[in-house]
Short mmCIF file of C-alpha atoms and ligand atoms in Angstrom, two decimals:
data_model
loop_
_atom_site.label_atom_id
_atom_site.label_comp_id
_atom_site.label_asym_id
_atom_site.label_seq_id
_atom_site.Cartn_x
_atom_site.Cartn_y
_atom_site.Cartn_z
CA MET A 1 0.20 25.58 -14.92
CA SER A 2 -3.18 23.77 -15.35
CA GLU A 3 -5.50 22.70 -12.83
CA PRO A 4 -3.66 19.82 -10.92
CA SER A 5 -4.85 16.27 -12.04
CA SER A 6 -5.62 14.01 -9.37
CA ALA A 7 -2.79 11.68 -10.82
CA ARG A 8 -0.39 14.11 -8.70
CA VAL A 9 -2.30 13.82 -5.62
CA PRO A 10 -1.25 10.79 -3.78
CA PHE A 11 -4.28 10.85 -1.34
CA LEU A 12 -6.69 10.70 -4.13
CA ASP A 13 -4.84 8.17 -6.07
CA ALA A 14 -4.74 5.76 -3.43
CA ALA A 15 -8.33 6.64 -2.36
CA THR A 16 -9.49 5.42 -5.82
CA GLY A 17 -7.15 2.45 -5.88
CA ARG A 18 -4.65 3.62 -8.49
CA PRO A 19 -0.83 3.68 -7.91
CA ALA A 20 0.34 6.81 -5.95
CA ALA A 21 4.01 8.42 -5.86
CA HIS A 22 3.72 7.14 -2.21
CA THR A 23 1.43 5.68 0.25
CA PRO A 24 -0.43 8.67 1.49
CA VAL A 25 -0.79 9.45 5.24
CA TRP A 26 -3.10 11.45 7.50
CA PHE A 27 -4.12 11.06 11.09
CA MET A 28 -7.63 11.20 12.54
CA ARG A 29 -7.49 14.07 15.11
CA GLN A 30 -4.13 15.34 13.56
CA ALA A 31 -5.23 18.85 14.36
CA GLY A 32 -5.53 19.00 18.22
CA ARG A 33 -4.16 19.05 21.85
CA SER A 34 -1.12 17.02 20.80
CA LEU A 35 0.31 20.27 19.12
CA PRO A 36 1.70 23.15 21.03
CA GLU A 37 1.01 25.31 18.23
CA TYR A 38 -2.71 24.22 18.30
CA ARG A 39 -2.84 25.10 22.16
CA ALA A 40 -1.33 28.59 21.19
CA VAL A 41 -3.97 29.43 18.48
CA ARG A 42 -6.86 27.84 20.06
CA GLY A 43 -7.38 29.87 22.98
CA GLU A 44 -9.84 29.17 25.70
CA GLY A 45 -13.63 28.62 25.45
CA SER A 46 -15.90 26.17 23.51
CA ILE A 47 -14.12 24.53 20.36
CA LEU A 48 -17.34 25.25 18.49
CA GLU A 49 -16.57 28.99 18.94
CA ALA A 50 -13.06 28.53 17.46
CA ILE A 51 -14.63 26.74 14.59
CA LYS A 52 -16.69 29.86 13.73
CA GLN A 53 -13.60 31.90 13.01
CA PRO A 54 -12.50 30.74 9.51
CA GLU A 55 -9.17 32.44 9.91
CA VAL A 56 -8.31 30.48 13.12
CA ALA A 57 -9.98 27.24 11.68
CA ALA A 58 -8.03 27.37 8.56
CA ALA A 59 -4.54 27.87 10.58
CA ILE A 60 -5.41 24.95 12.71
CA THR A 61 -6.31 22.74 9.86
CA LEU A 62 -2.77 23.71 8.27
CA GLN A 63 -0.72 23.05 11.26
CA PRO A 64 -0.57 19.20 10.70
CA VAL A 65 0.23 19.59 7.23
CA GLN A 66 3.01 21.98 8.05
CA ARG A 67 4.59 20.03 10.96
CA TYR A 68 3.96 16.38 9.80
CA GLY A 69 3.98 16.41 6.00
CA VAL A 70 0.57 14.68 5.82
CA ASP A 71 -1.05 14.12 2.53
CA ALA A 72 -4.52 15.27 3.46
CA ALA A 73 -5.74 18.44 5.47
CA VAL A 74 -8.83 17.31 7.50
CA LEU A 75 -11.02 20.21 8.04
CA PHE A 76 -10.71 21.58 11.75
CA SER A 77 -14.59 21.39 12.70
CA ASP A 78 -16.61 18.69 14.75
CA ILE A 79 -19.34 16.11 14.26
CA VAL A 80 -21.76 18.08 16.16
CA VAL A 81 -21.50 21.29 14.09
CA PRO A 82 -24.58 20.75 12.11
CA ALA A 83 -26.92 20.07 15.26
CA HIS A 84 -25.20 23.05 17.08
CA ALA A 85 -25.70 25.32 14.18
CA THR A 86 -29.24 24.42 13.71
CA GLY A 87 -30.09 25.30 17.30
CA PHE A 88 -30.41 22.02 18.77
CA GLY A 89 -28.65 22.83 22.05
CA ILE A 90 -25.34 21.16 22.11
CA ASP A 91 -21.92 21.84 23.00
CA VAL A 92 -18.63 20.36 23.61
CA ALA A 93 -17.18 20.42 26.88
CA PRO A 94 -13.47 20.29 27.28
CA GLY A 95 -12.20 16.65 28.37
CA THR A 96 -15.73 15.29 28.05
CA GLY A 97 -16.92 15.78 24.55
CA PRO A 98 -20.48 16.67 23.19
CA VAL A 99 -23.15 17.49 25.76
CA ALA A 100 -26.95 18.45 25.23
CA VAL A 101 -28.71 19.89 28.15
CA GLU A 102 -32.05 18.62 26.86
CA PRO A 103 -31.41 15.15 25.19
CA LEU A 104 -33.70 14.12 22.15
CA ARG A 105 -35.93 11.58 23.73
CA THR A 106 -39.63 12.58 22.69
CA THR A 107 -41.37 13.46 19.60
CA SER A 108 -41.53 16.97 20.53
CA ASP A 109 -37.63 17.15 20.97
CA LEU A 110 -37.57 16.14 17.23
CA ALA A 111 -38.95 19.72 16.30
CA ARG A 112 -35.63 21.03 17.73
CA LEU A 113 -33.74 19.27 14.89
CA ARG A 114 -34.51 21.27 11.93
CA PRO A 115 -32.72 20.75 8.38
CA LEU A 116 -29.29 22.29 8.00
CA GLU A 117 -29.07 25.18 5.39
CA ALA A 118 -25.26 25.29 4.86
CA ALA A 119 -25.13 28.78 3.21
CA ALA A 120 -27.06 30.42 6.30
CA ASP A 121 -26.11 28.08 9.21
CA ILE A 122 -22.54 27.37 8.57
CA PRO A 123 -21.15 30.01 6.41
CA TYR A 124 -18.01 30.01 8.37
CA VAL A 125 -17.37 26.32 7.42
CA ILE A 126 -17.56 27.18 3.62
CA ASP A 127 -15.25 30.36 4.26
CA THR A 128 -12.75 28.05 6.21
CA VAL A 129 -12.60 25.67 3.27
CA ARG A 130 -12.18 28.34 0.58
CA ALA A 131 -9.34 30.08 2.62
CA LEU A 132 -7.48 26.67 2.75
CA VAL A 133 -7.79 25.78 -0.89
CA GLY A 134 -5.79 28.68 -1.49
CA GLN A 135 -3.11 27.91 1.08
CA LEU A 136 -2.52 24.46 0.54
CA PRO A 137 -0.03 22.72 -1.76
CA ALA A 138 -1.72 21.41 -4.73
CA GLU A 139 -0.91 17.91 -3.78
CA VAL A 140 -2.49 18.01 -0.33
CA PRO A 141 -6.40 17.84 -0.56
CA VAL A 142 -8.85 19.06 1.98
CA LEU A 143 -10.44 16.26 3.41
CA ALA A 144 -14.31 16.89 4.44
CA PHE A 145 -15.89 15.04 7.10
CA ALA A 146 -19.31 14.49 8.74
CA GLY A 147 -20.43 12.44 11.90
CA ALA A 148 -22.63 9.51 10.50
CA PRO A 149 -26.29 9.41 11.56
CA PHE A 150 -25.94 6.99 14.13
CA THR A 151 -23.04 8.43 15.99
CA VAL A 152 -24.43 11.84 16.00
CA ALA A 153 -27.92 10.51 17.15
CA SER A 154 -26.10 8.69 20.05
CA TYR A 155 -24.87 12.21 21.30
CA LEU A 156 -28.21 13.68 20.78
CA VAL A 157 -30.20 10.93 22.56
CA GLU A 158 -27.89 10.10 25.34
CA GLY A 159 -27.07 13.78 25.93
CA ARG A 160 -23.33 12.93 26.61
CA PRO A 161 -20.67 10.39 25.75
CA SER A 162 -21.99 6.97 26.68
CA LYS A 163 -20.63 3.43 27.07
CA THR A 164 -23.92 1.55 26.96
CA TYR A 165 -26.00 3.64 24.52
CA GLN A 166 -28.87 2.54 26.68
CA HIS A 167 -31.11 5.40 25.77
CA THR A 168 -30.20 5.07 21.99
CA LYS A 169 -31.00 1.30 21.87
CA ALA A 170 -34.10 1.81 23.98
CA LEU A 171 -35.22 4.47 21.31
CA MET A 172 -34.59 2.41 18.46
CA HIS A 173 -36.12 -0.53 19.51
CA GLY A 174 -39.17 0.90 21.42
CA HIS A 175 -40.13 3.66 19.12
CA PRO A 176 -38.61 2.61 15.78
CA ALA A 177 -40.79 5.18 13.82
CA MET A 178 -39.24 7.93 15.69
CA TRP A 179 -35.81 6.51 15.28
CA HIS A 180 -36.18 6.42 11.51
CA ALA A 181 -37.37 10.05 11.54
CA ILE A 182 -34.38 11.15 13.64
CA MET A 183 -32.06 9.33 11.32
CA GLU A 184 -33.62 10.85 8.28
CA ARG A 185 -32.99 14.24 9.44
CA LEU A 186 -29.50 13.43 10.44
CA VAL A 187 -28.91 12.08 6.91
CA GLN A 188 -29.93 15.58 5.65
CA HIS A 189 -27.34 17.10 8.06
CA SER A 190 -24.56 14.78 7.09
CA VAL A 191 -25.15 15.09 3.30
CA ALA A 192 -25.62 19.16 3.60
CA PHE A 193 -22.62 19.68 5.86
CA VAL A 194 -20.32 17.49 3.36
CA ASP A 195 -21.83 18.80 0.35
CA ALA A 196 -20.99 22.41 1.73
CA GLN A 197 -17.11 21.42 2.34
CA LEU A 198 -16.96 19.51 -1.14
CA SER A 199 -18.70 22.40 -2.97
CA ALA A 200 -16.13 24.88 -1.32
CA GLY A 201 -13.18 22.77 -2.67
CA ALA A 202 -12.59 19.81 -0.56
CA ARG A 203 -11.81 16.71 -2.68
CA ALA A 204 -12.66 13.59 -0.50
CA PHE A 205 -14.68 13.07 2.64
CA GLN A 206 -14.85 10.72 5.65
CA LEU A 207 -17.96 9.79 7.38
CA PHE A 208 -17.40 9.00 11.10
CA ASP A 209 -19.56 6.36 12.58
CA SER A 210 -17.25 5.94 15.57
CA TRP A 211 -19.73 4.37 18.07
CA THR A 212 -21.56 2.03 15.85
CA GLY A 213 -19.56 -0.92 16.87
CA ALA A 214 -21.60 -0.88 19.89
CA LEU A 215 -24.60 -2.50 17.74
CA SER A 216 -25.21 -6.07 16.68
CA PRO A 217 -25.13 -6.91 13.21
CA ALA A 218 -29.01 -7.28 13.18
CA ASP A 219 -29.41 -3.84 14.74
CA TYR A 220 -27.10 -2.20 12.33
CA ARG A 221 -28.84 -3.60 9.35
CA GLU A 222 -32.13 -2.60 10.49
CA PHE A 223 -31.78 0.78 12.28
CA VAL A 224 -28.58 2.26 10.63
CA LEU A 225 -27.77 0.64 7.12
CA PRO A 226 -30.44 2.41 5.36
CA HIS A 227 -29.53 5.69 6.57
CA SER A 228 -25.81 5.56 5.91
CA THR A 229 -26.28 4.22 2.75
CA ALA A 230 -28.40 7.21 1.84
CA VAL A 231 -25.77 9.59 2.84
CA PHE A 232 -23.09 7.91 0.60
CA SER A 233 -25.56 7.70 -2.38
CA GLN A 234 -26.69 11.23 -2.18
CA LEU A 235 -23.27 12.48 -1.96
CA ALA A 236 -22.25 10.33 -4.93
CA GLU A 237 -25.25 11.96 -6.94
CA LEU A 238 -24.03 15.40 -6.06
CA HIS A 239 -20.20 14.85 -6.29
CA PRO A 240 -19.75 11.87 -8.73
CA GLY A 241 -16.28 10.06 -8.37
CA VAL A 242 -15.41 11.70 -4.88
CA PRO A 243 -13.79 9.22 -2.63
CA GLY A 244 -15.84 8.51 0.73
CA ILE A 245 -14.22 6.84 3.59
CA HIS A 246 -16.61 5.13 6.00
CA PHE A 247 -15.09 4.52 9.44
CA GLY A 248 -15.96 3.01 12.89
CA ILE A 249 -14.22 1.69 15.72
CA GLY A 250 -14.62 -1.69 17.07
CA CYS A 251 -16.73 -2.75 13.82
CA ASP A 252 -15.00 -5.82 12.65
CA HIS A 253 -18.36 -7.64 12.88
CA LEU A 254 -20.11 -4.92 10.95
CA LEU A 255 -17.48 -4.46 7.97
CA GLU A 256 -19.47 -6.01 5.13
CA PHE A 257 -22.43 -3.89 5.93
CA MET A 258 -20.50 -0.88 6.48
CA LEU A 259 -18.85 -1.37 2.98
CA THR A 260 -22.20 -1.84 1.51
CA ALA A 261 -23.36 1.60 2.97
CA ALA A 262 -20.24 3.25 1.64
CA ARG A 263 -21.09 1.73 -2.00
CA GLY A 264 -24.13 3.96 -1.89
CA GLU A 265 -26.05 1.64 -4.08
CA GLY A 266 -23.30 1.29 -6.44
CA ARG A 267 -22.78 4.95 -7.04
CA SER A 268 -19.86 5.85 -4.67
CA THR A 269 -16.01 5.53 -4.68
CA PRO A 270 -15.72 3.47 -1.27
CA VAL A 271 -12.79 3.48 0.94
CA LEU A 272 -13.21 1.08 4.32
CA GLY A 273 -11.48 2.56 7.47
CA LEU A 274 -10.11 -0.26 9.60
CA ASP A 275 -9.21 0.16 13.13
CA TRP A 276 -6.20 -2.25 14.60
CA ARG A 277 -8.46 -5.11 15.41
CA THR A 278 -8.92 -6.28 11.81
CA THR A 279 -5.87 -6.74 9.57
CA ILE A 280 -5.85 -5.51 5.94
CA THR A 281 -5.38 -8.91 4.62
CA SER A 282 -8.30 -10.41 6.30
CA ALA A 283 -10.60 -7.44 5.10
CA ARG A 284 -9.50 -8.10 1.69
CA ARG A 285 -9.94 -11.83 1.84
CA ARG A 286 -13.61 -11.14 3.31
CA MET A 287 -14.46 -8.27 0.87
CA GLY A 288 -12.30 -8.63 -2.21
CA ASP A 289 -8.70 -7.88 -3.12
CA ASP A 290 -9.94 -4.65 -4.82
CA LEU A 291 -10.92 -3.30 -1.34
CA VAL A 292 -9.36 0.11 -0.75
CA VAL A 293 -8.83 0.51 3.16
CA GLN A 294 -7.57 3.22 5.36
CA GLY A 295 -5.71 2.31 8.65
CA ASN A 296 -4.75 1.06 10.89
CA LEU A 297 -1.82 1.63 13.25
CA ASP A 298 -2.89 1.30 16.92
CA PRO A 299 -2.74 4.92 18.44
CA ALA A 300 -1.48 3.39 21.71
CA LEU A 301 1.65 2.30 19.96
CA VAL A 302 2.39 5.60 18.84
CA LEU A 303 2.38 6.66 22.56
CA ALA A 304 4.86 3.83 23.26
CA GLY A 305 7.87 5.53 21.77
CA ARG A 306 9.57 6.13 18.27
CA GLN A 307 10.96 2.72 17.75
CA ILE A 308 7.96 0.74 18.65
CA ALA A 309 5.88 3.17 16.53
CA LEU A 310 8.03 2.61 13.42
CA ASP A 311 8.15 -1.28 13.87
CA ALA A 312 4.30 -1.03 14.18
CA THR A 313 4.22 0.84 10.88
CA ASP A 314 6.16 -1.63 9.20
CA VAL A 315 3.84 -4.29 10.11
CA VAL A 316 0.97 -2.47 8.80
CA LEU A 317 2.68 -1.64 5.24
CA ALA A 318 3.61 -5.31 5.25
CA ASP A 319 -0.04 -6.29 6.04
CA ASN A 320 -1.28 -4.12 2.98
CA ALA A 321 1.70 -5.87 0.83
CA GLY A 322 2.26 -3.02 -1.87
CA HIS A 323 -1.54 -2.77 -2.63
CA PRO A 324 -2.19 0.53 -4.33
CA GLY A 325 -5.55 1.07 -2.44
CA HIS A 326 -4.28 1.99 1.08
CA VAL A 327 -4.48 5.30 2.82
CA PHE A 328 -2.07 5.32 5.73
CA ASN A 329 -3.81 6.28 9.22
CA LEU A 330 -4.27 5.45 12.79
CA GLY A 331 -7.00 2.83 13.87
CA HIS A 332 -8.51 5.93 15.67
CA GLY A 333 -7.53 9.58 16.60
CA VAL A 334 -4.28 10.94 17.74
CA GLN A 335 -4.36 10.84 21.51
CA PRO A 336 -3.83 14.27 23.25
CA ASP A 337 -0.50 13.06 24.88
CA THR A 338 1.18 11.95 21.61
CA ASP A 339 4.64 13.08 20.70
CA PRO A 340 4.47 15.14 17.56
CA GLU A 341 7.95 13.84 16.59
CA VAL A 342 6.94 10.35 16.54
CA LEU A 343 3.86 11.28 14.17
CA THR A 344 6.57 13.16 11.93
CA ALA A 345 8.76 9.93 12.00
CA VAL A 346 5.78 7.79 11.01
CA VAL A 347 4.92 9.93 8.03
CA ARG A 348 8.54 10.04 6.70
CA HIS A 349 8.92 6.43 7.29
CA VAL A 350 5.82 5.61 5.43
CA HIS A 351 6.67 7.96 2.42
CA ALA A 352 10.27 6.68 2.38
CA HIS A 353 9.28 2.97 2.29
CA THR A 354 6.46 3.27 -0.22
CA SER A 355 7.92 5.85 -2.73
CA THR A 356 7.73 4.88 -6.25
CA VAL A 357 9.58 7.92 -7.52
CA SER A 358 13.56 7.19 -7.34
CA ALA A 359 15.86 9.65 -5.81
CA ALA A 360 17.04 10.84 -9.25
CA GLN A 361 13.49 11.48 -10.56
CA ALA A 362 12.73 13.38 -7.46
CA ALA A 363 15.67 15.55 -7.95
CA GLN A 364 14.49 16.46 -11.44
CA GLN A 365 11.08 17.37 -10.53
O1 CP3 B 1 -7.98 16.72 13.33
C1 CP3 B 1 -9.18 16.21 13.04
O2 CP3 B 1 -9.46 14.99 12.78
C2 CP3 B 1 -10.04 17.38 12.34
C3 CP3 B 1 -10.88 17.83 13.34
C4 CP3 B 1 -11.80 16.91 14.11
C5 CP3 B 1 -12.39 17.18 15.41
N1 CP3 B 1 -13.33 16.52 15.78
C6 CP3 B 1 -11.81 18.33 16.42
C7 CP3 B 1 -11.79 18.17 17.78
C8 CP3 B 1 -12.65 15.79 13.90
C9 CP3 B 1 -12.50 15.05 12.41
C10 CP3 B 1 -13.50 15.41 14.78
C11 CP3 B 1 -14.49 14.33 14.94
C12 CP3 B 1 -15.17 13.86 15.95
N2 CP3 B 1 -15.71 14.67 16.97
C13 CP3 B 1 -15.60 12.66 16.45
C14 CP3 B 1 -15.28 11.58 15.37
C15 CP3 B 1 -13.89 11.11 15.45
C16 CP3 B 1 -13.55 10.15 16.67
O3 CP3 B 1 -12.70 10.48 17.56
O4 CP3 B 1 -14.23 9.19 16.63
C17 CP3 B 1 -16.20 12.37 17.43
C18 CP3 B 1 -16.78 11.32 18.22
C19 CP3 B 1 -16.26 13.82 18.01
C20 CP3 B 1 -16.82 14.36 19.19
C21 CP3 B 1 -16.07 15.13 20.02
N3 CP3 B 1 -15.48 16.16 20.11
C22 CP3 B 1 -15.37 14.52 21.01
C23 CP3 B 1 -15.55 12.94 21.55
C24 CP3 B 1 -14.21 15.46 21.68
C25 CP3 B 1 -13.26 15.28 22.61
C26 CP3 B 1 -13.65 15.81 23.95
C27 CP3 B 1 -12.38 16.10 24.73
O5 CP3 B 1 -12.12 17.32 24.98
O6 CP3 B 1 -11.59 15.09 25.14
C28 CP3 B 1 -14.58 16.58 20.78
C29 CP3 B 1 -13.83 17.76 20.91
C30 CP3 B 1 -12.80 18.10 19.69
N4 CP3 B 1 -12.90 17.87 18.46
C31 CP3 B 1 -11.44 18.47 20.05
C32 CP3 B 1 -10.86 18.51 18.67
C33 CP3 B 1 -9.54 18.89 18.46
C34 CP3 B 1 -10.77 18.70 21.42
C35 CP3 B 1 -11.05 19.68 22.28
C36 CP3 B 1 -10.56 21.11 22.25
O7 CP3 B 1 -9.65 21.29 21.60
O8 CP3 B 1 -11.53 21.92 22.68
#
């Protein structure tokens, strides 16, 4: 058998806007606390310590592929891994999220944010991806990811999860030169983190700018857009043709800018992540019928029970109207108390209702 071509990989077909055997599905936070097998393998202690053990991280990455039959294996890692691995001083507190004891507030704090050297700083990430490539079915790619510079900066500057982003916004407006210096360093982290995963065998990536929806369009354009654009354009230079998904929550007012960033100065293969607030139809009306999208089932409806989840899945599929450029996902991460059986039913439902391979053809394969 020759190297599997992307023509047989539904996730890569859809992410590049080509007709796929079925609409591919994966879930943000598919590897995690909603799975009893995750809790069994994960053990106690910081998630950042579990990530450092390639056998554990690879096993956790595989769990949702085995359980749900999803079409991509998002690496079990975290957006704060580069800052943690370079010694900034950040950890993930269970039930809270990323916490930095000494947040990034002054120019001298910036010295603690040194460049990421992947081979030396995160060899365990490289080892995990390499192990996964050998264990996954050929049609299920590893999906690399990184936090976008803004979302990572918000944790470093606030020191903990925030609802107001007051320190972050004060810094960007009060000390713009320092803000841009922070963002430039975080661009290097995002690029080096994703580059390490792609070089080890991952075949697409997602840039999580989860919290950028807190910004006005003017602030996004001035303080974020150049830096997120740099991430996509540098990655396109390093890995031409590799699809890159750009995702944020509550970003309807920023989508045109986020697509511009994901185009990486025209070099990239962009996919725009949508949450449930934006219909796929309206996104294509605004940004063009060739727009490749990911999303956007409301994760709360998955909690509401199997039939409600399947009905809501049908609404998403109808909204996409058979367009080849659609990766099915939730509009944000799986909630910890989600019933895994409902997610399995959603995957089967999407596959069954979008399959372009007849049962007779499938039986012959
Ligand atoms: O399944 C996957 O999606 C892959 C693994 C993954 C994790 N975090 C594992 C994780 C991914 C892609 C992330 C990204 C991430 N991390 C984001 C962007 C996605 C989003 O939700 O918007 C953000 C904002 C973070 C920061 C972070 N890490 C938070 C807010 C939390 C939750 C804290 C808590 O305990 O409620 C984490 C911890 C974390 N990262 C967990 C997992 C499975 C759960 C904690 C654990 O098991 O100890």
